[in-house]
Coordinates of C-alpha atoms in Angstrom, one line a residue:
M1 CA 7.9 -19.7 21.3
F2 CA 7.5 -20.2 17.5
D3 CA 8.6 -23.7 16.6
I4 CA 9.6 -23.6 12.9
K5 CA 9.7 -27.4 12.4
D6 CA 6.2 -27.9 14.0
N7 CA 4.7 -25.0 12.0
L8 CA 6.2 -26.3 8.7
K9 CA 4.0 -29.3 9.1
K10 CA 0.9 -27.2 9.3
L11 CA 1.4 -25.3 6.0
P12 CA -1.4 -25.8 3.5
D13 CA -0.8 -27.1 0.0
T14 CA -2.5 -24.0 -1.6
P15 CA -1.4 -20.8 -3.4
G16 CA -0.5 -17.9 -1.1
V17 CA 2.0 -15.4 0.2
Y18 CA 4.5 -16.2 2.9
I19 CA 6.1 -13.6 5.2
H20 CA 9.4 -14.3 6.9
K21 CA 10.1 -12.3 10.2
D22 CA 13.2 -11.9 12.4
S23 CA 13.4 -12.1 16.2
L24 CA 11.8 -8.7 16.6
G25 CA 8.9 -9.6 14.4
Q26 CA 10.0 -7.3 11.6
V27 CA 9.2 -8.5 8.1
I28 CA 12.5 -9.4 6.3
Y29 CA 11.1 -11.1 3.2
V30 CA 7.8 -11.6 1.3
G31 CA 7.3 -14.2 -1.3
K32 CA 4.6 -15.9 -3.3
A33 CA 4.0 -19.6 -3.8
V34 CA 1.9 -22.0 -5.9
S35 CA 2.1 -24.4 -2.9
L36 CA 2.9 -22.7 0.5
R37 CA 3.8 -26.1 1.9
N38 CA 6.5 -26.9 -0.7
R39 CA 7.9 -23.4 -1.1
V40 CA 8.4 -22.4 2.6
R41 CA 9.9 -25.8 3.4
Q42 CA 12.6 -25.2 0.8
Y43 CA 14.1 -22.4 2.9
F44 CA 15.0 -24.8 5.6
Q45 CA 16.5 -27.4 3.3
T46 CA 19.2 -27.3 0.7
Y47 CA 17.7 -24.3 -1.2
G48 CA 18.1 -22.1 1.9
K49 CA 21.9 -22.7 1.8
S50 CA 22.4 -22.3 -1.9
T51 CA 23.6 -18.7 -2.1
P52 CA 25.1 -16.2 0.5
K53 CA 22.0 -14.1 0.3
L54 CA 19.7 -17.1 1.1
R55 CA 22.0 -18.2 3.9
A56 CA 21.9 -14.7 5.4
L57 CA 18.1 -14.6 5.1
T58 CA 17.5 -18.1 6.5
S59 CA 19.8 -17.5 9.5
Q60 CA 17.5 -14.5 10.5
I61 CA 14.1 -16.2 10.1
A62 CA 12.6 -16.6 13.6
E63 CA 9.1 -17.1 12.4
F64 CA 6.8 -17.0 9.4
E65 CA 3.2 -16.1 8.5
Y66 CA 1.2 -16.9 5.4
I67 CA -2.0 -15.6 3.7
T68 CA -3.8 -18.1 1.5
C69 CA -5.1 -17.0 -1.9
A70 CA -7.4 -18.6 -4.5
S71 CA -4.9 -18.6 -7.3
E72 CA -1.3 -17.9 -8.1
M73 CA -2.4 -14.7 -9.8
E74 CA -3.9 -13.4 -6.6
A75 CA -0.8 -14.4 -4.7
L76 CA 1.4 -12.5 -7.2
I77 CA -0.6 -9.3 -6.8
L78 CA -0.7 -9.6 -3.0
E79 CA 3.0 -10.2 -2.9
C80 CA 3.5 -6.9 -4.8
N81 CA 1.3 -5.0 -2.4
L82 CA 3.0 -6.4 0.7
I83 CA 6.5 -5.7 -0.6
K84 CA 5.5 -2.1 -1.3
K85 CA 4.0 -1.9 2.2
Y86 CA 6.8 -3.5 4.3
Q87 CA 9.9 -2.9 2.0
P88 CA 11.7 -6.0 3.4
K89 CA 15.5 -5.8 3.3
Y90 CA 15.9 -9.1 1.4
N91 CA 13.4 -8.2 -1.3
V92 CA 15.9 -6.5 -3.5
L93 CA 13.7 -6.0 -6.6
L94 CA 10.8 -4.0 -5.0
R95 CA 7.9 -4.3 -7.4
D96 CA 5.7 -1.4 -8.3
D97 CA 2.0 -1.4 -9.2
K98 CA 3.1 -0.4 -12.8
T99 CA 4.5 -4.0 -13.2
Y100 CA 1.0 -5.2 -13.9
P101 CA -1.2 -3.8 -16.7
Y102 CA -4.9 -2.8 -16.5
I103 CA -7.4 -2.6 -19.3
I104 CA -9.1 0.8 -19.4
V105 CA -12.4 1.7 -21.1
T106 CA -12.5 5.5 -21.4
T107 CA -16.1 5.9 -20.5
S108 CA -15.6 9.6 -19.7
E109 CA -15.2 10.3 -23.5
P110 CA -18.1 10.6 -25.9
Y111 CA -16.8 7.6 -28.0
P112 CA -14.8 5.5 -25.5
R113 CA -11.6 3.6 -26.3
V114 CA -10.3 0.3 -25.0
T115 CA -6.6 0.2 -24.3
K116 CA -3.9 -1.0 -22.0
T117 CA -2.5 1.1 -19.2
R118 CA -0.2 0.7 -16.2
E119 CA -1.6 3.6 -14.2
L120 CA -4.7 3.5 -12.1
K121 CA -6.4 6.9 -11.9
N122 CA -9.6 8.3 -10.4
D123 CA -10.7 9.9 -13.6
G124 CA -14.2 8.6 -14.2
N125 CA -13.1 5.8 -16.6
K126 CA -13.5 2.1 -16.0
Y127 CA -10.4 0.0 -15.1
F128 CA -10.1 -3.8 -15.1
G129 CA -7.3 -5.8 -13.6
P130 CA -4.5 -5.8 -12.8
Y131 CA -3.4 -8.8 -14.8
S132 CA -0.2 -10.8 -14.6
D133 CA -0.5 -12.1 -18.2
V134 CA 0.6 -9.2 -20.3
G135 CA 0.3 -11.2 -23.5
A136 CA -3.3 -12.0 -22.8
V137 CA -4.0 -8.3 -22.2
N138 CA -2.4 -7.3 -25.5
S139 CA -4.3 -10.0 -27.4
I140 CA -7.7 -9.1 -26.0
V141 CA -7.3 -5.4 -26.5
N142 CA -6.3 -5.9 -30.1
L143 CA -9.2 -8.4 -30.6
I144 CA -11.7 -6.0 -29.2
N145 CA -10.5 -3.1 -31.2
K146 CA -10.4 -5.0 -34.5
T147 CA -13.7 -6.9 -34.0
Y148 CA -15.7 -3.8 -33.0
K149 CA -13.7 -1.2 -35.0
L150 CA -13.4 1.1 -32.0
K151 CA -11.8 4.6 -32.0
R152 CA -8.0 4.4 -31.4
C153 CA -7.0 8.1 -31.2
S154 CA -7.2 10.1 -27.9
A155 CA -8.9 13.1 -29.5
T156 CA -12.4 13.9 -28.2
E157 CA -13.1 16.9 -30.5
F158 CA -12.6 17.1 -34.2
P159 CA -12.4 20.6 -36.0
K160 CA -14.2 21.3 -39.2
G161 CA -12.4 19.8 -42.2
H162 CA -10.7 17.1 -40.1
R163 CA -9.6 14.2 -42.3
P164 CA -9.9 10.6 -40.9
C165 CA -6.8 8.6 -40.2
L166 CA -5.4 5.4 -41.7
N167 CA -7.4 3.1 -39.4
Y168 CA -10.6 4.4 -41.0
H169 CA -9.4 3.8 -44.5
I170 CA -8.2 0.2 -43.9
G171 CA -11.6 -0.6 -42.2
E172 CA -10.3 -0.8 -38.6
C173 CA -12.2 2.3 -37.2
R174 CA -15.8 3.3 -37.6
G175 CA -14.9 6.9 -38.3
V176 CA -16.3 8.7 -35.3
C177 CA -14.4 11.8 -36.4
I178 CA -16.7 12.1 -39.4
P179 CA -19.9 14.0 -38.6
G180 CA -23.0 11.8 -38.7
E181 CA -21.0 8.6 -39.6
V182 CA -21.5 6.8 -36.2
D183 CA -24.5 6.7 -34.0
Q184 CA -23.4 7.4 -30.4
K185 CA -26.1 5.3 -28.8
E186 CA -25.2 2.3 -30.9
Y187 CA -21.5 2.8 -30.2
R188 CA -22.3 2.9 -26.4
K189 CA -24.2 -0.4 -26.6
I190 CA -21.1 -2.0 -28.0
I191 CA -19.0 -0.5 -25.2
D192 CA -21.5 -1.8 -22.6
G193 CA -21.1 -5.3 -24.0
I194 CA -17.3 -5.0 -23.7
I195 CA -17.6 -3.9 -20.1
D196 CA -19.8 -6.9 -19.4
F197 CA -17.1 -9.2 -20.8
L198 CA -14.3 -7.5 -18.8
S199 CA -16.4 -7.6 -15.6
G200 CA -16.6 -11.4 -15.8
R201 CA -20.0 -11.7 -17.6
D202 CA -18.1 -13.3 -20.5
K203 CA -20.2 -16.4 -21.6
T204 CA -21.6 -14.7 -24.7
F205 CA -18.3 -13.4 -25.8
I206 CA -16.4 -16.7 -25.4
K207 CA -19.3 -18.6 -27.1
T208 CA -18.9 -16.3 -30.1
L209 CA -15.2 -17.0 -30.2
E210 CA -15.8 -20.7 -29.9
K211 CA -18.2 -20.7 -32.8
S212 CA -15.8 -18.7 -35.0
M213 CA -13.1 -21.3 -34.1
E214 CA -15.3 -24.2 -35.1
D215 CA -16.4 -22.5 -38.3
A216 CA -12.7 -21.8 -39.3
A217 CA -11.8 -25.5 -38.5
A218 CA -14.7 -26.8 -40.5
N219 CA -13.6 -24.7 -43.5
M220 CA -10.0 -26.1 -43.2
K221 CA -8.7 -22.7 -42.0
F222 CA -6.5 -24.2 -39.3
E223 CA -4.3 -21.2 -38.7
E224 CA -7.3 -19.0 -38.2
A225 CA -8.9 -21.6 -35.9
A226 CA -5.6 -21.7 -33.8
A227 CA -5.7 -17.9 -33.5
Y228 CA -9.3 -18.1 -32.2
R229 CA -8.2 -20.9 -29.8
D230 CA -5.4 -18.6 -28.4
L231 CA -7.9 -15.7 -28.0
I232 CA -10.3 -18.0 -26.0
T233 CA -7.4 -18.9 -23.7
A234 CA -6.5 -15.3 -23.2
A235 CA -10.2 -14.4 -22.6
Q236 CA -10.5 -17.1 -20.0
A237 CA -7.3 -15.9 -18.3
L238 CA -8.6 -12.4 -18.0
S239 CA -12.0 -13.4 -16.7
Q240 CA -10.5 -14.9 -13.5
A241 CA -11.8 -12.9 -10.5
Q242 CA -9.3 -10.3 -9.4
R243 CA -10.0 -10.1 -5.7
V244 CA -6.7 -8.8 -4.5
T245 CA -6.8 -5.5 -6.4
M246 CA -10.3 -4.3 -7.1
V247 CA -11.2 -2.0 -9.9
S248 CA -13.5 0.2 -7.8
G249 CA -10.4 1.7 -6.0
K250 CA -12.2 2.1 -2.7
D251 CA -11.2 1.8 0.9
L252 CA -12.8 -1.0 3.0
D253 CA -11.9 -3.4 5.8
V254 CA -12.9 -7.0 6.4
V255 CA -13.4 -7.9 10.0
L256 CA -13.6 -11.6 11.0
P257 CA -13.6 -13.3 14.4
V258 CA -11.1 -16.2 14.8
S259 CA -11.3 -18.5 17.9
D260 CA -10.3 -21.8 19.2
E261 CA -10.7 -23.4 22.6
N262 CA -8.1 -21.1 24.3
N263 CA -7.9 -17.9 22.2
S264 CA -10.1 -15.2 20.7
F265 CA -8.7 -13.1 17.9
V266 CA -10.1 -10.7 15.3
A267 CA -8.5 -10.8 11.8
L268 CA -8.5 -7.4 10.0
F269 CA -8.0 -7.4 6.2
Q270 CA -7.4 -3.8 4.9
V271 CA -8.1 -2.6 1.4
R272 CA -6.8 0.8 0.5
D273 CA -7.3 2.4 -2.9
G274 CA -8.7 -0.9 -4.1
K275 CA -5.7 -2.9 -3.0
L276 CA -5.5 -5.6 -0.3
I277 CA -2.5 -4.4 1.7
G278 CA -2.3 -7.1 4.3
R279 CA -3.8 -8.8 7.4
E280 CA -3.4 -8.0 11.1
T281 CA -4.6 -10.0 14.1
F282 CA -5.8 -8.6 17.4
E283 CA -6.1 -10.7 20.6
F284 CA -9.1 -10.5 22.9
S285 CA -8.7 -11.5 26.5
M286 CA -11.1 -14.4 27.5
E287 CA -11.6 -12.6 30.8
E288 CA -13.8 -10.1 28.9
G289 CA -16.4 -12.9 28.6
I290 CA -17.0 -12.5 24.9
E291 CA -17.9 -16.0 23.6
N292 CA -20.3 -15.1 20.8
P293 CA -18.3 -14.4 17.5
T294 CA -20.9 -11.8 16.5
A295 CA -20.5 -10.0 19.8
L296 CA -16.7 -10.2 19.3
T297 CA -17.0 -8.5 15.9
G298 CA -19.1 -5.7 17.3
E299 CA -16.8 -5.2 20.3
F300 CA -13.7 -5.0 18.1
I301 CA -15.3 -2.5 15.7
K302 CA -16.3 -0.3 18.6
Q303 CA -12.9 -0.4 20.3
Y304 CA -10.6 -0.4 17.3
Y305 CA -12.1 2.3 15.2
S306 CA -12.9 4.7 18.0
K307 CA -9.1 5.1 18.3
W308 CA -8.3 5.6 14.6
A309 CA -9.1 8.4 12.2
D310 CA -8.6 6.1 9.3
V311 CA -12.1 4.6 9.2
P312 CA -13.1 3.3 5.8
H313 CA -16.4 3.8 4.1
D314 CA -17.2 0.1 4.2
I315 CA -16.6 -2.6 6.8
L316 CA -17.4 -6.1 5.6
V317 CA -18.4 -8.8 8.2
E318 CA -19.6 -12.4 8.0
K319 CA -22.5 -11.7 10.4
L320 CA -24.0 -8.4 11.4
P321 CA -23.3 -7.4 15.0
E322 CA -26.1 -6.2 17.3
D323 CA -27.0 -2.5 17.2
V324 CA -25.3 -2.2 13.8
E325 CA -27.2 1.1 13.0
L326 CA -25.9 2.6 16.3
L327 CA -22.4 1.4 15.5
Q328 CA -22.5 3.0 12.1
E329 CA -23.7 6.3 13.5
F330 CA -21.0 6.2 16.3
L331 CA -18.2 5.6 13.8
G332 CA -19.3 8.3 11.3
K333 CA -20.2 11.1 13.8
D334 CA -16.8 12.8 13.4
L335 CA -16.1 11.9 9.8
S336 CA -16.9 13.5 6.5
H337 CA -18.3 10.3 5.2
K338 CA -20.8 7.6 6.3
V339 CA -19.6 4.2 7.5
K340 CA -21.5 1.1 6.3
I341 CA -21.2 -2.2 8.1
Y342 CA -22.7 -5.1 6.1
V343 CA -22.5 -8.7 4.8
P344 CA -21.8 -8.6 1.0
K345 CA -24.0 -11.0 -1.0
K346 CA -22.4 -10.8 -4.4
G347 CA -19.7 -9.3 -6.5
E348 CA -16.1 -8.5 -5.7
N349 CA -16.8 -7.7 -2.1
R350 CA -18.3 -11.1 -1.6
A351 CA -15.3 -12.7 -3.3
L352 CA -13.0 -10.8 -1.0
L353 CA -14.9 -11.9 2.1
L354 CA -14.8 -15.5 1.1
M355 CA -11.1 -15.3 0.4
A356 CA -10.5 -13.8 3.9
K357 CA -12.7 -16.4 5.5
K358 CA -10.7 -19.2 3.9
D359 CA -7.5 -17.6 5.2
T360 CA -8.8 -17.3 8.8
D361 CA -9.7 -21.0 8.7
E362 CA -6.0 -21.6 8.2
L363 CA -5.1 -19.0 10.8
V364 CA -6.9 -21.0 13.6
K365 CA -4.1 -23.6 13.3
T366 CA -1.5 -21.2 14.6
L367 CA -3.3 -19.0 17.1
E368 CA -1.6 -20.4 20.2
V369 CA 1.8 -20.3 18.6
R370 CA 1.4 -16.7 17.6
K371 CA 0.2 -15.7 21.1
S372 CA 3.2 -17.4 22.7
S373 CA 5.7 -16.0 20.2
D374 CA 4.3 -12.4 20.7
R375 CA 4.7 -12.8 24.5
E376 CA 8.3 -14.0 24.2
K377 CA 9.2 -11.0 21.9
K378 CA 7.6 -8.5 24.1
K379 CA 9.3 -9.9 27.2
A380 CA 12.8 -10.0 25.5
L381 CA 12.5 -6.4 24.2
K382 CA 11.1 -5.1 27.5
A383 CA 14.1 -6.6 29.3
E384 CA 16.6 -4.9 26.9
L385 CA 15.0 -1.5 27.3
D386 CA 14.8 -2.0 31.1
K387 CA 18.6 -2.7 31.1
L388 CA 19.2 0.4 28.8
L389 CA 17.3 2.7 31.1
E390 CA 19.2 1.3 34.1
E391 CA 22.6 1.7 32.4
G392 CA 21.7 5.3 31.5
G393 CA 20.9 6.1 35.1
F394 CA 17.4 7.2 34.2
I395 CA 15.2 4.7 36.1
E396 CA 15.1 1.0 36.9
G397 CA 12.2 0.2 34.7
R398 CA 8.5 1.1 34.2
D399 CA 5.4 -0.9 35.2
T400 CA 4.3 -1.5 31.6
D401 CA 4.3 -4.4 29.1
E402 CA 5.6 -2.3 26.3
Y403 CA 7.5 1.0 26.2
R404 CA 6.4 3.8 24.0
V405 CA 9.4 5.0 22.1
E406 CA 9.6 8.2 20.0
A407 CA 12.3 9.1 17.5
Y408 CA 13.1 12.4 15.7
D409 CA 15.0 13.4 12.6
I410 CA 15.5 16.5 10.4
S411 CA 15.6 16.7 6.6
N412 CA 16.4 19.6 4.3
T413 CA 18.4 20.6 1.2
N414 CA 21.1 23.1 2.3
G415 CA 18.6 24.5 4.8
V416 CA 15.8 24.9 2.3
D417 CA 12.4 23.3 2.9
S418 CA 13.6 22.1 6.3
V419 CA 11.2 19.6 8.0
G420 CA 11.1 17.4 11.0
A421 CA 9.7 13.9 11.6
M422 CA 8.5 12.0 14.6
V423 CA 7.8 8.3 14.6
V424 CA 6.4 6.2 17.3
F425 CA 6.9 2.5 18.4
K426 CA 5.0 0.7 21.0
G427 CA 7.3 -2.2 21.8
N428 CA 8.3 -3.6 18.4
R429 CA 5.2 -2.3 16.6
R430 CA 5.0 0.9 14.6
V431 CA 2.2 3.2 15.7
K432 CA 1.7 5.0 12.4
K433 CA -1.4 6.9 13.6
D434 CA 0.8 8.7 16.0
Y435 CA 3.5 9.7 13.5
R436 CA 3.8 13.5 13.1
R437 CA 5.5 15.9 10.6
F438 CA 6.7 19.4 11.3
K439 CA 7.6 22.3 9.0
I440 CA 10.5 24.1 10.7
K441 CA 9.5 27.8 11.2
T442 CA 12.1 29.6 13.3
V443 CA 15.4 28.3 12.0
V444 CA 17.1 29.8 9.0
G445 CA 19.7 27.7 7.2
P446 CA 20.9 24.1 7.7
D447 CA 21.0 24.1 11.5
D448 CA 19.8 20.6 12.5
Y449 CA 20.4 21.1 16.2
A450 CA 18.2 24.2 16.4
S451 CA 15.6 22.6 14.2
L452 CA 15.4 19.5 16.4
Q453 CA 15.0 21.7 19.5
E454 CA 12.2 23.7 17.8
M455 CA 10.4 20.5 16.8
I456 CA 10.6 18.7 20.1
T457 CA 9.7 21.9 22.1
R458 CA 6.5 22.3 19.9
R459 CA 5.6 18.7 20.5
L460 CA 6.1 18.8 24.3
V461 CA 4.3 22.2 24.7
R462 CA 1.3 20.9 22.8
A463 CA 1.2 17.8 25.1
K464 CA 1.2 20.1 28.2
K465 CA -1.7 22.1 26.7
G466 CA -3.7 18.8 26.4
D467 CA -3.7 18.6 22.6
P468 CA -5.1 15.1 22.0
A469 CA -2.8 14.6 19.0
F470 CA 0.2 14.9 21.3
Y471 CA -1.2 14.1 24.7
E472 CA 0.6 10.7 25.2
L473 CA 4.2 11.2 26.2
P474 CA 7.0 8.6 25.4
D475 CA 8.8 6.5 27.9
I476 CA 12.0 7.1 26.1
I477 CA 13.2 9.2 23.1
F478 CA 15.7 8.0 20.5
M479 CA 17.5 10.7 18.6
D480 CA 18.9 10.0 15.1
G481 CA 22.4 11.2 15.9
G482 CA 24.9 11.5 18.7
L483 CA 25.6 13.8 21.6
G484 CA 24.6 17.0 19.7
Q485 CA 21.2 15.7 18.9
V486 CA 20.7 14.5 22.4
G487 CA 21.6 17.9 23.7
S488 CA 19.0 19.5 21.5
A489 CA 16.3 17.2 23.0
K490 CA 17.5 18.0 26.5
K491 CA 17.2 21.8 25.8
A492 CA 13.7 21.3 24.4
M493 CA 12.6 19.4 27.5
A494 CA 14.1 22.1 29.8
E495 CA 12.1 24.7 27.9
A496 CA 8.9 22.7 28.1
G497 CA 9.4 21.7 31.7
I498 CA 9.2 18.0 31.0
E499 CA 11.8 15.3 31.7
I500 CA 12.0 12.2 29.6
P501 CA 14.9 9.7 29.2
V502 CA 16.7 10.4 25.9
V503 CA 19.5 8.6 24.0
G504 CA 21.2 9.0 20.7
L505 CA 21.7 6.5 17.9
A506 CA 25.2 6.9 16.5
K507 CA 26.2 5.5 13.1
D508 CA 29.4 4.0 11.8
D509 CA 31.1 5.0 8.5
S510 CA 28.8 2.7 6.6
H511 CA 25.7 4.5 8.1
R512 CA 24.8 1.5 10.2
T513 CA 23.7 2.0 13.8
R514 CA 26.7 1.2 16.0
A515 CA 26.1 2.6 19.5
I516 CA 23.7 4.1 22.0
V517 CA 24.8 7.5 23.2
F518 CA 23.8 8.7 26.7
P519 CA 23.5 12.4 27.7
D520 CA 26.7 12.3 29.7
G521 CA 28.7 11.1 26.6
R522 CA 28.9 7.5 27.5
E523 CA 28.3 5.0 24.7
I524 CA 27.1 1.4 24.5
D525 CA 28.6 -0.6 21.7
L526 CA 25.7 -2.6 20.1
K527 CA 28.0 -5.2 18.6
N528 CA 27.2 -7.7 21.3
R529 CA 23.6 -6.6 21.9
P530 CA 21.9 -8.1 18.7
L531 CA 18.3 -7.5 19.8
L532 CA 18.9 -3.9 20.8
F533 CA 21.0 -3.4 17.7
K534 CA 18.2 -4.6 15.5
Y535 CA 15.6 -2.5 17.3
A536 CA 17.6 0.7 17.3
G537 CA 18.5 0.2 13.6
T538 CA 14.8 -0.3 12.7
I539 CA 13.8 2.8 14.5
Q540 CA 16.6 4.9 13.0
E541 CA 15.8 3.7 9.4
E542 CA 12.1 4.4 9.9
V543 CA 12.5 8.0 11.2
H544 CA 15.0 8.8 8.5
R545 CA 12.7 7.4 5.8
F546 CA 9.7 9.4 7.1
A547 CA 11.6 12.6 7.3
I548 CA 13.1 12.3 3.8
D549 CA 9.7 11.3 2.2
Y550 CA 8.1 14.5 3.7
H551 CA 11.0 16.7 2.6
R552 CA 11.0 15.3 -1.0
G553 CA 7.2 15.7 -1.3
L554 CA 7.4 19.3 -0.1
H555 CA 10.4 20.2 -2.1
G556 CA 9.0 18.6 -5.2
K557 CA 5.7 20.4 -5.0
R558 CA 7.5 23.7 -4.6
S559 CA 9.8 23.0 -7.5
I560 CA 6.9 22.0 -9.8
S561 CA 4.9 25.1 -8.9
S562 CA 7.9 27.4 -9.5
I563 CA 8.7 26.0 -13.0
L564 CA 5.1 26.2 -14.4
D565 CA 4.4 29.5 -12.7
E566 CA 7.2 31.1 -14.7
I567 CA 5.3 30.6 -17.9
P568 CA 3.3 33.7 -19.1
G569 CA -0.4 33.1 -19.0
I570 CA -0.2 30.0 -16.7
G571 CA -1.8 30.6 -13.3
P572 CA -2.7 28.1 -10.6
K573 CA -5.9 26.9 -12.4
R574 CA -4.1 26.2 -15.7
R575 CA -1.1 24.8 -13.9
N576 CA -3.3 22.3 -12.0
A577 CA -5.2 21.4 -15.2
L578 CA -1.9 20.7 -17.0
L579 CA -0.6 18.5 -14.2
S580 CA -3.9 16.7 -13.9
H581 CA -4.0 15.9 -17.6
F582 CA -0.3 15.0 -18.2
G583 CA 0.7 13.8 -14.7
S584 CA 4.2 15.4 -14.7
V585 CA 6.2 18.4 -15.8
D586 CA 8.3 16.1 -18.1
K587 CA 5.3 15.1 -20.1
I588 CA 4.2 18.7 -20.4
K589 CA 7.6 19.5 -21.8
E590 CA 7.3 16.8 -24.4
A591 CA 3.7 17.6 -25.4
T592 CA 2.9 18.8 -28.9
L593 CA 0.6 21.8 -29.7
E594 CA -2.3 19.4 -30.4
E595 CA -1.8 17.5 -27.2
L596 CA -1.7 20.8 -25.1
L597 CA -4.9 21.9 -26.7
E598 CA -6.6 18.8 -25.4
V599 CA -6.5 20.4 -22.0
K600 CA -9.8 22.3 -21.6
S601 CA -8.4 25.6 -20.1
I602 CA -5.5 25.8 -22.5
D603 CA -6.0 27.9 -25.7
S604 CA -3.6 28.3 -28.6
K605 CA -1.8 31.3 -27.1
A606 CA -1.2 29.5 -23.7
A607 CA 0.0 26.4 -25.6
G608 CA 2.4 28.5 -27.6
N609 CA 3.8 30.1 -24.5
I610 CA 4.4 26.7 -22.9
I611 CA 6.2 25.4 -26.0
D612 CA 8.3 28.6 -26.3
F613 CA 9.2 28.5 -22.6
F614 CA 10.5 24.9 -22.6
N615 CA 12.3 25.4 -25.9
K616 CA 14.2 28.3 -24.4
K617 CA 15.0 26.3 -21.3

């Protein structure tokens, strides 16, 4: 069992992110710390009792985890990513990626610009960051633009007779809009130097600033020297390695073996769209006879990725496993991309590997505690579900360590764009690779009961036909709702010829799970069953979220398409070009004629139609 007092003693005095969990192992709070040791201890001292919210949070902390980072900045970014991933109930202010600015060099343009942005796009430009110091970003962007007199405007083409803007006349732009004024190759050399600086190769740039500061001080220009001093500080702040969010925006995993005298684990660090989204640990039984860490890495890669469709392009390891070429071929055989397993020697991938290795060194201290805690949670939850099945008159229990639970819900807007969602839990773990979404096909109007019956029938029939995406059946089904929803599931099972225990999750007036509903109408009040109450509530919230997200996405796409398709001269190609360029319909509405003409496929007639359409609206 997890001993909080004992594990508080093991906390390192380093920056990092801490993750508080409840008795089910669900993440309830994520925070960052300059010193993990000092910060996490505060929750179990006077600080944890200082407000009602903190008292409620602290009372539910059954265990905690932590991930070490190299700096407070890295911890800040990782905290943001984990909050977005887990959406913990006590993190009220859920941060978004747009909290942190990037510096973008628009290398896709003939004469690139350097500017600040809060959106990371796959548009062929170079992005650097994110950075937590917004002031430093603003200072450096202004310095670069003034020093090198770069283009500021977003225009990429200039018609005959175009007159240069004010920036040119006051000497803050080279005048790329004037034919023959600026040599494109020379301009690109300057941009390459700026990219070197933003990539961390900043010694020349900072030395130039230091010389300018010394010259200003020698000439008694102390205000100017102070300004250079501040710019040097900003440049050094931005040159720190950003290893938590990487500018390349790729998908990769870091796989590291972690072992002590009694346990063998593999730590998996996942990077998606260039963001480190967390760490998972997987236990290996010592009975399997894998003692060599390199062999453990190879065995994990083979077993784990053969079960998942989400195999990244790159898998980083500390040491190459045997038959690495064969493993790469095996993983990539059913994918549209090649898989590369390698040891990074330099750059951001090397920095990420070193950060992960440092974290796993700390992880070794808590391996036995984690193993024991997981066993206790599995055992307690299994006992609750055994009791539930017995009370429902289904069976006395199953010969399994963890039950597979499936839950279903429907979402629509007055019967329009009706969709269904299925989520899967194995014990207390979400099995996201088994989540499924359904478009309701046979039901007209807002009939949730009929929609549920259609969805579950389709799911069970595909299982009977041996469809690998639906082959594994649940041990129990939780329906989001009461007796009516349970009845829909029973009808679907009768139609498919499959019998599975099914219960409903009834809510109170505050939309909180209050009771388990059996098919015969009996109810179990969850007031005095805290573990089952928490488990049922978690599943109900998850299936509801998954259904609503799918419905909103579907409904939003349909709404966007219908609005733009009403404009004369705007077909699918132009519609997609507009959305790609502006990002949203609202921005298209606000665009000027000149801005609309920046979209390649939009001519003056189409731009006029767009403006007339939204003016009439």
